[in-house]
PDB file of C-alpha atoms and ligand atoms in Angstrom:
ATOM      1  CA  MET A  21     100.614  87.209 106.046  1.00 94.00           C
ATOM      2  CA  LEU A  22     102.670  89.142 103.499  1.00 97.00           C
ATOM      3  CA  ARG A  23     103.709  86.964 100.555  1.00 97.00           C
ATOM      4  CA  VAL A  24     107.150  87.978  99.307  1.00 97.00           C
ATOM      5  CA  ALA A  25     108.965  87.070  96.093  1.00 96.00           C
ATOM      6  CA  VAL A  26     112.715  87.699  96.098  1.00 96.00           C
ATOM      7  CA  LEU A  27     114.764  88.366  92.960  1.00 96.00           C
ATOM      8  CA  ALA A  28     118.479  87.730  93.470  1.00 95.00           C
ATOM      9  CA  SER A  29     121.532  87.388  91.259  1.00 93.00           C
ATOM     10  CA  GLY A  30     124.339  87.030  93.744  1.00 90.00           C
ATOM     11  CA  ARG A  31     125.279  85.479  97.050  1.00 90.00           C
ATOM     12  CA  GLY A  32     121.847  85.994  98.611  1.00 93.00           C
ATOM     13  CA  SER A  33     122.769  87.413 102.018  1.00 96.00           C
ATOM     14  CA  ASN A  34     119.818  89.815 101.985  1.00 97.00           C
ATOM     15  CA  LEU A  35     117.532  86.909 101.154  1.00 96.00           C
ATOM     16  CA  ARG A  36     119.059  84.997 104.036  1.00 95.00           C
ATOM     17  CA  ALA A  37     118.461  87.945 106.368  1.00 97.00           C
ATOM     18  CA  LEU A  38     114.765  87.900 105.452  1.00 97.00           C
ATOM     19  CA  LEU A  39     114.552  84.137 105.952  1.00 96.00           C
ATOM     20  CA  ASP A  40     116.381  84.344 109.299  1.00 96.00           C
ATOM     21  CA  ALA A  41     114.069  87.099 110.535  1.00 97.00           C
ATOM     22  CA  ILE A  42     111.045  85.019 109.562  1.00 96.00           C
ATOM     23  CA  ARG A  43     112.485  81.956 111.316  1.00 95.00           C
ATOM     24  CA  ARG A  44     113.191  83.962 114.492  1.00 97.00           C
ATOM     25  CA  GLY A  45     109.634  85.256 114.484  1.00 97.00           C
ATOM     26  CA  ASP A  46     110.829  88.837 113.868  1.00 97.00           C
ATOM     27  CA  LEU A  47     109.138  89.153 110.512  1.00 98.00           C
ATOM     28  CA  ASP A  48     105.579  88.096 109.808  1.00 97.00           C
ATOM     29  CA  ALA A  49     105.960  87.202 106.138  1.00 97.00           C
ATOM     30  CA  CYS A  50     106.575  84.214 103.944  1.00 95.00           C
ATOM     31  CA  ILE A  51     108.921  83.909 101.004  1.00 95.00           C
ATOM     32  CA  VAL A  52     106.754  82.423  98.267  1.00 95.00           C
ATOM     33  CA  GLY A  53     109.487  82.312  95.658  1.00 94.00           C
ATOM     34  CA  VAL A  54     113.119  83.055  94.940  1.00 94.00           C
ATOM     35  CA  PHE A  55     113.957  83.928  91.348  1.00 95.00           C
ATOM     36  CA  ARG A  56     117.465  83.984  89.933  1.00 94.00           C
ATOM     37  CA  ASP A  57     118.924  85.006  86.603  1.00 93.00           C
ATOM     38  CA  THR A  58     122.276  83.354  87.319  1.00 89.00           C
ATOM     39  CA  ALA A  59     123.163  79.691  87.540  1.00 83.00           C
ATOM     40  CA  THR A  60     125.757  80.212  90.298  1.00 78.00           C
ATOM     41  CA  ALA A  61     125.068  78.863  93.770  1.00 69.00           C
ATOM     42  CA  GLY A  62     124.366  82.223  95.457  1.00 78.00           C
ATOM     43  CA  ALA A  63     120.779  82.609  96.525  1.00 75.00           C
ATOM     44  CA  ARG A  64     120.081  78.923  95.910  1.00 80.00           C
ATOM     45  CA  ALA A  65     121.484  77.900  99.285  1.00 81.00           C
ATOM     46  CA  PRO A  66     119.360  80.158 101.507  1.00 82.00           C
ATOM     47  CA  ALA A  67     116.282  79.221  99.498  1.00 79.00           C
ATOM     48  CA  ARG A  68     117.038  75.512  99.823  1.00 80.00           C
ATOM     49  CA  ASP A  69     117.703  75.870 103.568  1.00 76.00           C
ATOM     50  CA  ALA A  70     114.258  77.399 103.898  1.00 75.00           C
ATOM     51  CA  GLY A  71     112.761  74.416 102.102  1.00 74.00           C
ATOM     52  CA  SER A  72     111.976  76.088  98.802  1.00 74.00           C
ATOM     53  CA  ALA A  73     113.681  75.836  95.450  1.00 73.00           C
ATOM     54  CA  ALA A  74     115.024  78.936  93.762  1.00 87.00           C
ATOM     55  CA  THR A  75     113.656  79.256  90.247  1.00 91.00           C
ATOM     56  CA  HIS A  76     116.333  79.930  87.668  1.00 91.00           C
ATOM     57  CA  VAL A  77     115.240  81.824  84.582  1.00 92.00           C
ATOM     58  CA  ASP A  78     118.105  81.732  82.105  1.00 92.00           C
ATOM     59  CA  PRO A  79     118.540  84.936  80.097  1.00 94.00           C
ATOM     60  CA  LYS A  80     120.453  83.002  77.450  1.00 92.00           C
ATOM     61  CA  ALA A  81     117.388  80.883  76.781  1.00 92.00           C
ATOM     62  CA  CYS A  82     115.380  84.007  75.913  1.00 95.00           C
ATOM     63  CA  ALA A  83     115.625  85.773  72.564  1.00 95.00           C
ATOM     64  CA  THR A  84     115.324  89.300  73.917  1.00 96.00           C
ATOM     65  CA  ARG A  85     115.585  91.115  77.219  1.00 94.00           C
ATOM     66  CA  LEU A  86     111.835  91.624  77.196  1.00 97.00           C
ATOM     67  CA  ASP A  87     111.250  87.895  76.617  1.00 97.00           C
ATOM     68  CA  PHE A  88     113.370  87.164  79.672  1.00 97.00           C
ATOM     69  CA  ASP A  89     111.562  89.760  81.761  1.00 97.00           C
ATOM     70  CA  ARG A  90     108.165  88.372  80.750  1.00 98.00           C
ATOM     71  CA  ALA A  91     109.244  84.795  81.497  1.00 97.00           C
ATOM     72  CA  LEU A  92     110.567  85.911  84.873  1.00 97.00           C
ATOM     73  CA  PHE A  93     107.478  87.848  85.868  1.00 98.00           C
ATOM     74  CA  ASP A  94     105.105  85.131  84.649  1.00 97.00           C
ATOM     75  CA  ARG A  95     106.731  82.962  87.301  1.00 97.00           C
ATOM     76  CA  VAL A  96     106.781  85.718  89.920  1.00 97.00           C
ATOM     77  CA  ASP A  97     103.076  86.368  89.345  1.00 97.00           C
ATOM     78  CA  ALA A  98     102.338  82.639  89.597  1.00 96.00           C
ATOM     79  CA  SER A  99     103.860  82.687  93.092  1.00 95.00           C
ATOM     80  CA  GLY A 100     101.045  84.983  94.224  1.00 96.00           C
ATOM     81  CA  ALA A 101     103.437  87.500  95.781  1.00 97.00           C
ATOM     82  CA  ASP A 102     102.079  90.679  97.356  1.00 97.00           C
ATOM     83  CA  LEU A 103     105.554  92.237  97.429  1.00 98.00           C
ATOM     84  CA  ILE A 104     108.487  91.768  95.033  1.00 98.00           C
ATOM     85  CA  VAL A 105     111.913  92.410  96.569  1.00 98.00           C
ATOM     86  CA  CYS A 106     114.980  92.893  94.381  1.00 98.00           C
ATOM     87  CA  ALA A 107     117.802  91.855  96.698  1.00 97.00           C
ATOM     88  CA  GLY A 108     121.027  91.995  94.747  1.00 96.00           C
ATOM     89  CA  PHE A 109     119.226  91.503  91.445  1.00 96.00           C
ATOM     90  CA  MET A 110     121.660  92.908  88.914  1.00 94.00           C
ATOM     91  CA  ARG A 111     119.634  93.070  85.705  1.00 95.00           C
ATOM     92  CA  ILE A 112     117.939  96.166  84.381  1.00 95.00           C
ATOM     93  CA  LEU A 113     114.243  95.389  83.966  1.00 97.00           C
ATOM     94  CA  SER A 114     112.127  96.554  81.036  1.00 97.00           C
ATOM     95  CA  PRO A 115     109.568  99.298  81.654  1.00 97.00           C
ATOM     96  CA  GLU A 116     106.901  96.882  80.346  1.00 98.00           C
ATOM     97  CA  VAL A 117     107.308  94.622  83.381  1.00 98.00           C
ATOM     98  CA  VAL A 118     108.129  97.301  85.936  1.00 98.00           C
ATOM     99  CA  ALA A 119     105.343  99.800  85.280  1.00 97.00           C
ATOM    100  CA  PRO A 120     102.413  97.504  86.178  1.00 97.00           C
ATOM    101  CA  ARG A 121     104.110  96.440  89.432  1.00 98.00           C
ATOM    102  CA  VAL A 122     105.429  99.753  90.772  1.00 97.00           C
ATOM    103  CA  ALA A 123     103.187  99.762  93.817  1.00 96.00           C
ATOM    104  CA  ARG A 124     104.576  96.442  95.025  1.00 98.00           C
ATOM    105  CA  MET A 125     108.220  96.218  93.991  1.00 98.00           C
ATOM    106  CA  ILE A 126     111.211  97.443  96.017  1.00 98.00           C
ATOM    107  CA  ASN A 127     114.991  97.286  95.599  1.00 98.00           C
ATOM    108  CA  ILE A 128     117.892  97.517  98.008  1.00 98.00           C
ATOM    109  CA  HIS A 129     120.776  99.593  96.709  1.00 98.00           C
ATOM    110  CA  PRO A 130     124.154 100.143  98.377  1.00 98.00           C
ATOM    111  CA  SER A 131     124.311 103.942  98.399  1.00 98.00           C
ATOM    112  CA  LEU A 132     122.529 106.952  99.794  1.00 98.00           C
ATOM    113  CA  LEU A 133     120.361 107.545  96.752  1.00 98.00           C
ATOM    114  CA  PRO A 134     120.094 109.785  94.800  1.00 98.00           C
ATOM    115  CA  ARG A 135     123.882 109.562  95.111  1.00 98.00           C
ATOM    116  CA  TYR A 136     125.480 106.781  93.087  1.00 98.00           C
ATOM    117  CA  PRO A 137     122.828 104.884  91.192  1.00 98.00           C
ATOM    118  CA  GLY A 138     124.318 101.968  89.248  1.00 97.00           C
ATOM    119  CA  LEU A 139     127.511 100.108  90.073  1.00 97.00           C
ATOM    120  CA  HIS A 140     130.692 100.552  92.178  1.00 98.00           C
ATOM    121  CA  THR A 141     128.890 102.654  94.758  1.00 98.00           C
ATOM    122  CA  HIS A 142     131.405 102.167  97.592  1.00 98.00           C
ATOM    123  CA  GLN A 143     134.366 103.220  95.481  1.00 98.00           C
ATOM    124  CA  ARG A 144     132.465 106.175  94.104  1.00 98.00           C
ATOM    125  CA  ALA A 145     131.628 107.387  97.622  1.00 98.00           C
ATOM    126  CA  LEU A 146     135.319 107.109  98.557  1.00 98.00           C
ATOM    127  CA  ASP A 147     136.495 108.816  95.376  1.00 98.00           C
ATOM    128  CA  ALA A 148     134.128 111.709  96.022  1.00 98.00           C
ATOM    129  CA  GLY A 149     135.570 112.182  99.513  1.00 98.00           C
ATOM    130  CA  ASP A 150     132.194 111.561 101.148  1.00 98.00           C
ATOM    131  CA  ARG A 151     132.155 111.369 104.929  1.00 98.00           C
ATOM    132  CA  GLU A 152     129.034 109.269 104.974  1.00 98.00           C
ATOM    133  CA  HIS A 153     127.795 106.280 103.033  1.00 98.00           C
ATOM    134  CA  GLY A 154     124.833 103.964 103.324  1.00 98.00           C
ATOM    135  CA  ALA A 155     122.129 101.947 101.647  1.00 99.00           C
ATOM    136  CA  SER A 156     118.637 102.695 100.421  1.00 99.00           C
ATOM    137  CA  VAL A 157     115.458 100.762  99.872  1.00 99.00           C
ATOM    138  CA  HIS A 158     113.474 102.388  97.115  1.00 98.00           C
ATOM    139  CA  VAL A 159     110.432 101.902  94.946  1.00 98.00           C
ATOM    140  CA  VAL A 160     111.347 100.258  91.621  1.00 98.00           C
ATOM    141  CA  ILE A 161     110.347 102.412  88.668  1.00 98.00           C
ATOM    142  CA  PRO A 162     111.411 102.019  85.037  1.00 96.00           C
ATOM    143  CA  ALA A 163     114.366 104.425  85.456  1.00 97.00           C
ATOM    144  CA  LEU A 164     117.362 102.745  87.140  1.00 96.00           C
ATOM    145  CA  ASP A 165     117.626 103.280  90.926  1.00 97.00           C
ATOM    146  CA  ALA A 166     115.485 106.399  90.574  1.00 97.00           C
ATOM    147  CA  GLY A 167     112.250 105.548  92.395  1.00 98.00           C
ATOM    148  CA  PRO A 168     111.200 107.283  95.608  1.00 98.00           C
ATOM    149  CA  VAL A 169     113.440 106.305  98.500  1.00 98.00           C
ATOM    150  CA  ILE A 170     111.530 104.612 101.324  1.00 98.00           C
ATOM    151  CA  ALA A 171     114.257 104.226 103.934  1.00 99.00           C
ATOM    152  CA  GLN A 172     118.008 104.496 104.379  1.00 99.00           C
ATOM    153  CA  THR A 173     120.720 103.360 106.725  1.00 98.00           C
ATOM    154  CA  ARG A 174     123.838 105.504 107.145  1.00 98.00           C
ATOM    155  CA  LEU A 175     127.384 104.906 108.293  1.00 98.00           C
ATOM    156  CA  ALA A 176     130.438 107.104 108.695  1.00 98.00           C
ATOM    157  CA  ILE A 177     133.319 106.619 106.298  1.00 98.00           C
ATOM    158  CA  GLU A 178     136.512 106.155 108.283  1.00 97.00           C
ATOM    159  CA  ALA A 179     140.101 107.004 107.393  1.00 96.00           C
ATOM    160  CA  GLY A 180     141.646 104.032 105.647  1.00 97.00           C
ATOM    161  CA  ASP A 181     138.320 102.651 104.438  1.00 98.00           C
ATOM    162  CA  THR A 182     138.402 100.768 101.154  1.00 98.00           C
ATOM    163  CA  ALA A 183     135.499  99.674  98.988  1.00 98.00           C
ATOM    164  CA  GLU A 184     135.809  96.274 100.648  1.00 98.00           C
ATOM    165  CA  THR A 185     135.792  97.493 104.269  1.00 98.00           C
ATOM    166  CA  LEU A 186     132.894  99.821 103.540  1.00 98.00           C
ATOM    167  CA  ALA A 187     130.902  97.051 101.871  1.00 98.00           C
ATOM    168  CA  ALA A 188     131.562  94.725 104.795  1.00 98.00           C
ATOM    169  CA  ARG A 189     130.447  97.291 107.410  1.00 98.00           C
ATOM    170  CA  LEU A 190     127.408  98.227 105.370  1.00 98.00           C
ATOM    171  CA  LEU A 191     126.100  94.719 104.728  1.00 98.00           C
ATOM    172  CA  PRO A 192     124.665  93.965 108.205  1.00 98.00           C
ATOM    173  CA  ARG A 193     123.007  97.381 108.086  1.00 98.00           C
ATOM    174  CA  GLU A 194     121.532  96.532 104.705  1.00 98.00           C
ATOM    175  CA  HIS A 195     120.070  93.390 106.197  1.00 98.00           C
ATOM    176  CA  ARG A 196     118.393  95.282 109.040  1.00 98.00           C
ATOM    177  CA  LEU A 197     117.145  97.934 106.621  1.00 98.00           C
ATOM    178  CA  LEU A 198     115.566  95.442 104.249  1.00 98.00           C
ATOM    179  CA  VAL A 199     113.954  93.402 107.034  1.00 98.00           C
ATOM    180  CA  GLN A 200     112.506  96.571 108.551  1.00 98.00           C
ATOM    181  CA  VAL A 201     111.019  97.807 105.274  1.00 98.00           C
ATOM    182  CA  VAL A 202     109.492  94.403 104.508  1.00 98.00           C
ATOM    183  CA  ARG A 203     108.118  94.348 108.072  1.00 98.00           C
ATOM    184  CA  TRP A 204     106.501  97.756 107.528  1.00 98.00           C
ATOM    185  CA  CYS A 205     105.005  96.478 104.287  1.00 98.00           C
ATOM    186  CA  GLY A 206     103.592  93.471 106.139  1.00 98.00           C
ATOM    187  CA  GLU A 207     102.139  95.757 108.783  1.00 98.00           C
ATOM    188  CA  ARG A 208     100.512  97.754 105.959  1.00 98.00           C
ATOM    189  CA  ARG A 209     102.238 100.914 107.211  1.00 98.00           C
ATOM    190  CA  LEU A 210     103.787 101.675 103.825  1.00 98.00           C
ATOM    191  CA  ARG A 211     102.025 102.638 100.648  1.00 98.00           C
ATOM    192  CA  PHE A 212     103.890 103.825  97.577  1.00 98.00           C
ATOM    193  CA  ASP A 213     103.720 104.533  93.881  1.00 98.00           C
ATOM    194  CA  ALA A 214     106.133 105.880  91.267  1.00 98.00           C
ATOM    195  CA  GLU A 215     106.157 109.345  92.805  1.00 98.00           C
ATOM    196  CA  ARG A 216     105.575 109.166  96.518  1.00 98.00           C
ATOM    197  CA  VAL A 217     105.689 107.095  99.671  1.00 98.00           C
ATOM    198  CA  HIS A 218     103.181 107.194 102.510  1.00 98.00           C
ATOM    199  CA  PHE A 219     104.063 105.895 105.960  1.00 98.00           C
ATOM    200  CA  ASP A 220     101.216 105.553 108.452  1.00 98.00           C
ATOM    201  CA  GLU A 221      99.126 107.438 105.879  1.00 98.00           C
ATOM    202  CA  ARG A 222     101.478 110.460 106.021  1.00 98.00           C
ATOM    203  CA  LEU A 223     103.348 111.563 102.923  1.00 98.00           C
ATOM    204  CA  LEU A 224     107.093 111.080 103.388  1.00 98.00           C
ATOM    205  CA  THR A 225     109.169 114.141 102.641  1.00 97.00           C
ATOM    206  CA  GLY A 226     112.422 112.222 103.080  1.00 97.00           C
ATOM    207  CA  PRO A 227     113.547 108.645 103.625  1.00 98.00           C
ATOM    208  CA  LEU A 228     112.822 106.893 106.912  1.00 98.00           C
ATOM    209  CA  ALA A 229     115.977 106.174 108.924  1.00 98.00           C
ATOM    210  CA  VAL A 230     116.921 102.663 110.028  1.00 98.00           C
ATOM    211  CA  ASP A 231     119.977 102.111 112.263  1.00 94.00           C
TER     212      ASP A 231
HETATM  213  C1  GAR B 326     123.890  94.158  98.186  1.00 79.22           C
HETATM  214  O1  GAR B 326     124.936  94.927  98.664  1.00 79.22           O
HETATM  215  C2  GAR B 326     122.873  95.027  97.472  1.00 79.22           C
HETATM  216  O2  GAR B 326     122.699  96.277  98.075  1.00 79.22           O
HETATM  217  C3  GAR B 326     123.496  95.157  96.118  1.00 79.22           C
HETATM  218  O3  GAR B 326     124.020  93.898  95.822  1.00 79.22           O
HETATM  219  C4  GAR B 326     124.376  93.247  97.033  1.00 79.22           C
HETATM  220  C5  GAR B 326     123.710  91.897  97.074  1.00 79.22           C
HETATM  221  O4  GAR B 326     124.157  91.161  98.167  1.00 79.22           O
HETATM  222  N1  GAR B 326     122.539  95.580  95.144  1.00 79.22           N
HETATM  223  C6  GAR B 326     122.854  96.308  94.082  1.00 79.22           C
HETATM  224  O5  GAR B 326     123.972  96.693  93.853  1.00 79.22           O
HETATM  225  C7  GAR B 326     121.689  96.626  93.168  1.00 79.22           C
HETATM  226  N2  GAR B 326     122.036  97.647  92.234  1.00 79.22           N
HETATM  227  P1  GAR B 326     123.451  89.797  98.546  1.00 79.22           P
HETATM  228  O6  GAR B 326     123.341  88.974  97.260  1.00 79.22           O
HETATM  229  O7  GAR B 326     124.390  89.166  99.527  1.00 79.22           O
HETATM  230  O8  GAR B 326     122.110  90.117  99.135  1.00 79.22           O
END
């Protein structure tokens, strides 16, 4: 069974979606650890509900960013995870910790990458007059939000949409997208590195689509 570590900074709804799918029997995986950089409740509740504590690694207790990243990944490695999922993890990670783990670390990002890496993605899509928005799951590489995109979910932008309404409509799609990609990982259908993604042993020329 696929052993998954989840890194989360915020409310943890993507983590909860993974846990719910596992509980329903829709996802053959186990969450071996939840790792947070924030002391706020957020992802602690879903982790606790699933019977596991969320490990808090406090950036303020570390002298440098790299010290924090090493402390974090020492714990992640100790969990024995096969796959590391950044699910609303809002810190930029050092190349030193990312590079050795590229083939087993993914991130969910709320835009149709390569559009809008970074923050405020919903507002930026609106400001640009886009007719479509979405979310991506991509391979984590040292450059921010720049790894090969594995899969995307898309939605139409409607007249009157705000950043808030877009985010709210996108979130359930994000959940389905992330669960599906983790499922594919568990089924060993996905293989990736810093440059390319293979699905069923075929090189992907564009992201897989998830509704
Ligand atoms: C999600 O929308 C996720 O795509 C986004 O943060 C939110 C976390 O929600 N991630 C990023 O912006 C990463 N750059 P959650 O804590 O409820 O899962």
